[in-house]
Amino acid sequence: MLLADLPSTIDIDTVVRYGDFLSGLEVGILSHAPDGAIEYANDIARGRLGFHGLSGLGLDNTWALCEADGGHLALSELPAVKALCLGRAVRGRVVGCLLGGELHLLRMDAMPVSGRDGHVARVVTAFRDVTPPAVVQEAAEAADRAANQA
């Protein structure tokens, strides 16, 4: 199933009903309200982005997201923010995420979903870790070397 296969109008109850399915995917799924507050995050999203609960989480600079090269990522460049502002999907944006001190690359697609009134009711973001395997292996080997030297 592709994100684009979802109905053009979808409510948060529908997203929650599919929660078990969405948590079983190797894809992070987030649903943001129009004000940016996170309404839903599956297990992969919470683990990759380093948060457990949803209380108080929104589209802000508290996450460890950065540009793919490790540089500063402006809030306005987050795929969900762009999709909210533009009112259209943002696909294929690669951002960096610091996980355990290591830079991982996440490919994000953010899709605005219209409510019954035609206005954006939420933005659903799907992402996948696209860090090249060689980079992950190199980081693991460096961690093993550091542990053995201690």
PDB file of C-alpha atoms in Angstrom, residues 6-146:
ATOM      1  CA  LEU A   6      -5.194   6.348   1.066  1.00  0.00           C
ATOM      2  CA  PRO A   7      -8.575   7.999   0.512  1.00  0.00           C
ATOM      3  CA  SER A   8      -8.470  11.728  -0.181  1.00  0.00           C
ATOM      4  CA  THR A   9     -10.317  12.383   3.085  1.00  0.00           C
ATOM      5  CA  ILE A  10      -9.263  10.500   6.185  1.00  0.00           C
ATOM      6  CA  ASP A  11      -9.842  11.223   9.840  1.00  0.00           C
ATOM      7  CA  ILE A  12      -7.605  10.495  12.812  1.00  0.00           C
ATOM      8  CA  ASP A  13      -9.930   7.696  13.962  1.00  0.00           C
ATOM      9  CA  THR A  14      -9.200   5.897  10.693  1.00  0.00           C
ATOM     10  CA  VAL A  15      -5.458   6.323  11.213  1.00  0.00           C
ATOM     11  CA  VAL A  16      -5.727   4.970  14.760  1.00  0.00           C
ATOM     12  CA  ARG A  17      -7.881   2.021  13.594  1.00  0.00           C
ATOM     13  CA  TYR A  18      -5.039   1.036  11.279  1.00  0.00           C
ATOM     14  CA  GLY A  19      -2.480   1.545  14.058  1.00  0.00           C
ATOM     15  CA  ASP A  20      -1.546  -2.134  14.417  1.00  0.00           C
ATOM     16  CA  PHE A  21      -0.994  -2.408  10.676  1.00  0.00           C
ATOM     17  CA  LEU A  22       1.002   0.825  10.566  1.00  0.00           C
ATOM     18  CA  SER A  23       3.140  -0.233  13.535  1.00  0.00           C
ATOM     19  CA  GLY A  24       4.069  -3.454  11.758  1.00  0.00           C
ATOM     20  CA  LEU A  25       5.617  -1.635   8.794  1.00  0.00           C
ATOM     21  CA  GLU A  26       9.313  -0.831   8.468  1.00  0.00           C
ATOM     22  CA  VAL A  27       8.205   2.712   7.678  1.00  0.00           C
ATOM     23  CA  GLY A  28       7.770   5.527  10.166  1.00  0.00           C
ATOM     24  CA  ILE A  29       4.310   7.094  10.018  1.00  0.00           C
ATOM     25  CA  LEU A  30       3.361  10.433  11.599  1.00  0.00           C
ATOM     26  CA  SER A  31       0.079  12.296  11.445  1.00  0.00           C
ATOM     27  CA  HIS A  32       0.215  16.029  12.168  1.00  0.00           C
ATOM     28  CA  ALA A  33      -2.770  18.277  12.893  1.00  0.00           C
ATOM     29  CA  PRO A  34      -2.907  21.572  10.942  1.00  0.00           C
ATOM     30  CA  ASP A  35      -1.187  23.322  13.879  1.00  0.00           C
ATOM     31  CA  GLY A  36       1.681  20.819  13.645  1.00  0.00           C
ATOM     32  CA  ALA A  37       0.842  18.803  16.770  1.00  0.00           C
ATOM     33  CA  ILE A  38       1.480  15.095  16.320  1.00  0.00           C
ATOM     34  CA  GLU A  39      -1.749  13.108  16.488  1.00  0.00           C
ATOM     35  CA  TYR A  40      -0.262   9.696  15.771  1.00  0.00           C
ATOM     36  CA  ALA A  41       3.162   8.086  15.483  1.00  0.00           C
ATOM     37  CA  ASN A  42       3.782   4.397  14.905  1.00  0.00           C
ATOM     38  CA  ASP A  43       6.515   2.470  16.737  1.00  0.00           C
ATOM     39  CA  ILE A  44       9.107   2.976  13.985  1.00  0.00           C
ATOM     40  CA  ALA A  45       8.547   6.745  13.990  1.00  0.00           C
ATOM     41  CA  ARG A  46       8.845   6.993  17.767  1.00  0.00           C
ATOM     42  CA  GLY A  47      12.004   4.872  17.793  1.00  0.00           C
ATOM     43  CA  ARG A  48      13.735   6.601  14.876  1.00  0.00           C
ATOM     44  CA  LEU A  49      12.888  10.097  16.077  1.00  0.00           C
ATOM     45  CA  GLY A  50      13.701   9.343  19.714  1.00  0.00           C
ATOM     46  CA  PHE A  51      10.448  10.053  21.530  1.00  0.00           C
ATOM     47  CA  HIS A  52       8.059   7.861  23.456  1.00  0.00           C
ATOM     48  CA  GLY A  53       4.883   9.845  24.125  1.00  0.00           C
ATOM     49  CA  LEU A  54       3.143  12.363  21.914  1.00  0.00           C
ATOM     50  CA  SER A  55       2.326  14.970  24.544  1.00  0.00           C
ATOM     51  CA  GLY A  56       3.589  18.386  23.520  1.00  0.00           C
ATOM     52  CA  LEU A  57       5.265  17.209  20.310  1.00  0.00           C
ATOM     53  CA  GLY A  58       4.760  19.368  17.278  1.00  0.00           C
ATOM     54  CA  LEU A  59       6.670  20.770  14.358  1.00  0.00           C
ATOM     55  CA  ASP A  60       9.504  22.447  16.176  1.00  0.00           C
ATOM     56  CA  ASN A  61      13.249  22.261  16.583  1.00  0.00           C
ATOM     57  CA  THR A  62      13.251  19.829  19.519  1.00  0.00           C
ATOM     58  CA  TRP A  63      13.909  16.787  17.341  1.00  0.00           C
ATOM     59  CA  ALA A  64      17.362  15.671  16.273  1.00  0.00           C
ATOM     60  CA  LEU A  65      16.617  16.266  12.581  1.00  0.00           C
ATOM     61  CA  CYS A  66      19.185  17.990  10.385  1.00  0.00           C
ATOM     62  CA  GLU A  67      20.172  18.309   6.745  1.00  0.00           C
ATOM     63  CA  ALA A  68      21.483  15.119   5.121  1.00  0.00           C
ATOM     64  CA  ASP A  69      25.029  16.456   5.488  1.00  0.00           C
ATOM     65  CA  GLY A  70      24.543  17.048   9.225  1.00  0.00           C
ATOM     66  CA  GLY A  71      23.993  20.804   8.854  1.00  0.00           C
ATOM     67  CA  HIS A  72      21.182  22.883  10.354  1.00  0.00           C
ATOM     68  CA  LEU A  73      17.690  22.081   9.048  1.00  0.00           C
ATOM     69  CA  ALA A  74      15.382  25.092   9.135  1.00  0.00           C
ATOM     70  CA  LEU A  75      11.930  24.403  10.546  1.00  0.00           C
ATOM     71  CA  SER A  76      10.431  25.660   7.284  1.00  0.00           C
ATOM     72  CA  GLU A  77      12.265  22.867   5.436  1.00  0.00           C
ATOM     73  CA  LEU A  78      10.686  19.982   7.341  1.00  0.00           C
ATOM     74  CA  PRO A  79       8.585  18.022   4.832  1.00  0.00           C
ATOM     75  CA  ALA A  80       5.441  18.200   6.997  1.00  0.00           C
ATOM     76  CA  VAL A  81       5.775  21.994   7.378  1.00  0.00           C
ATOM     77  CA  LYS A  82       6.284  22.406   3.637  1.00  0.00           C
ATOM     78  CA  ALA A  83       3.251  20.215   2.891  1.00  0.00           C
ATOM     79  CA  LEU A  84       1.138  22.228   5.355  1.00  0.00           C
ATOM     80  CA  CYS A  85       2.268  25.529   3.855  1.00  0.00           C
ATOM     81  CA  LEU A  86       2.070  24.489   0.197  1.00  0.00           C
ATOM     82  CA  GLY A  87      -1.092  22.410   0.494  1.00  0.00           C
ATOM     83  CA  ARG A  88       0.465  19.703  -1.655  1.00  0.00           C
ATOM     84  CA  ALA A  89       2.617  16.618  -1.203  1.00  0.00           C
ATOM     85  CA  VAL A  90       6.353  16.833  -0.625  1.00  0.00           C
ATOM     86  CA  ARG A  91       8.059  13.649  -1.789  1.00  0.00           C
ATOM     87  CA  GLY A  92      11.552  12.235  -1.550  1.00  0.00           C
ATOM     88  CA  ARG A  93      13.081  14.778   0.845  1.00  0.00           C
ATOM     89  CA  VAL A  94      16.113  13.248   2.560  1.00  0.00           C
ATOM     90  CA  VAL A  95      16.934  14.593   6.002  1.00  0.00           C
ATOM     91  CA  GLY A  96      19.451  13.543   8.593  1.00  0.00           C
ATOM     92  CA  CYS A  97      18.582  12.226  12.036  1.00  0.00           C
ATOM     93  CA  LEU A  98      21.001  11.724  14.898  1.00  0.00           C
ATOM     94  CA  LEU A  99      20.385   8.286  16.406  1.00  0.00           C
ATOM     95  CA  GLY A 100      22.703   7.334  19.225  1.00  0.00           C
ATOM     96  CA  GLY A 101      25.161   9.974  18.057  1.00  0.00           C
ATOM     97  CA  GLU A 102      25.217   8.580  14.509  1.00  0.00           C
ATOM     98  CA  LEU A 103      23.830  10.354  11.454  1.00  0.00           C
ATOM     99  CA  HIS A 104      21.119   8.365   9.697  1.00  0.00           C
ATOM    100  CA  LEU A 105      19.403   9.428   6.487  1.00  0.00           C
ATOM    101  CA  LEU A 106      15.607   9.404   6.344  1.00  0.00           C
ATOM    102  CA  ARG A 107      13.657   9.689   3.082  1.00  0.00           C
ATOM    103  CA  MET A 108      10.408  11.506   3.888  1.00  0.00           C
ATOM    104  CA  ASP A 109       7.149  11.912   2.002  1.00  0.00           C
ATOM    105  CA  ALA A 110       4.559  14.283   3.488  1.00  0.00           C
ATOM    106  CA  MET A 111       1.019  14.358   2.152  1.00  0.00           C
ATOM    107  CA  PRO A 112      -1.689  16.818   3.163  1.00  0.00           C
ATOM    108  CA  VAL A 113      -5.066  15.189   3.686  1.00  0.00           C
ATOM    109  CA  SER A 114      -8.219  17.243   3.144  1.00  0.00           C
ATOM    110  CA  GLY A 115     -11.089  17.227   5.565  1.00  0.00           C
ATOM    111  CA  ARG A 116     -14.710  17.092   4.506  1.00  0.00           C
ATOM    112  CA  ASP A 117     -14.669  20.888   4.138  1.00  0.00           C
ATOM    113  CA  GLY A 118     -11.822  20.732   1.609  1.00  0.00           C
ATOM    114  CA  HIS A 119      -9.240  22.349   3.897  1.00  0.00           C
ATOM    115  CA  VAL A 120      -6.104  20.533   5.053  1.00  0.00           C
ATOM    116  CA  ALA A 121      -7.158  18.449   8.061  1.00  0.00           C
ATOM    117  CA  ARG A 122      -3.769  16.837   8.670  1.00  0.00           C
ATOM    118  CA  VAL A 123      -0.474  15.942   7.083  1.00  0.00           C
ATOM    119  CA  VAL A 124       0.635  12.323   7.052  1.00  0.00           C
ATOM    120  CA  THR A 125       4.383  11.802   6.824  1.00  0.00           C
ATOM    121  CA  ALA A 126       5.947   8.460   5.931  1.00  0.00           C
ATOM    122  CA  PHE A 127       9.680   7.903   6.162  1.00  0.00           C
ATOM    123  CA  ARG A 128      12.233   5.171   5.751  1.00  0.00           C
ATOM    124  CA  ASP A 129      15.862   4.934   6.849  1.00  0.00           C
ATOM    125  CA  VAL A 130      17.936   5.078   3.648  1.00  0.00           C
ATOM    126  CA  THR A 131      21.371   5.194   5.256  1.00  0.00           C
ATOM    127  CA  PRO A 132      23.713   3.196   2.998  1.00  0.00           C
ATOM    128  CA  PRO A 133      24.548  -0.180   4.607  1.00  0.00           C
ATOM    129  CA  ALA A 134      28.292   0.532   4.360  1.00  0.00           C
ATOM    130  CA  VAL A 135      27.865   3.643   6.520  1.00  0.00           C
ATOM    131  CA  VAL A 136      25.891   1.702   9.144  1.00  0.00           C
ATOM    132  CA  GLN A 137      28.510  -1.082   9.155  1.00  0.00           C
ATOM    133  CA  GLU A 138      31.364   1.426   9.449  1.00  0.00           C
ATOM    134  CA  ALA A 139      29.666   3.115  12.423  1.00  0.00           C
ATOM    135  CA  ALA A 140      29.101  -0.252  14.133  1.00  0.00           C
ATOM    136  CA  GLU A 141      32.751  -1.227  13.628  1.00  0.00           C
ATOM    137  CA  ALA A 142      33.921   2.120  15.009  1.00  0.00           C
ATOM    138  CA  ALA A 143      31.709   1.619  18.070  1.00  0.00           C
ATOM    139  CA  ASP A 144      33.143  -1.895  18.582  1.00  0.00           C
ATOM    140  CA  ARG A 145      36.710  -0.540  18.323  1.00  0.00           C
ATOM    141  CA  ALA A 146      35.938   2.186  20.842  1.00  0.00           C
TER     142      ALA A 146
END
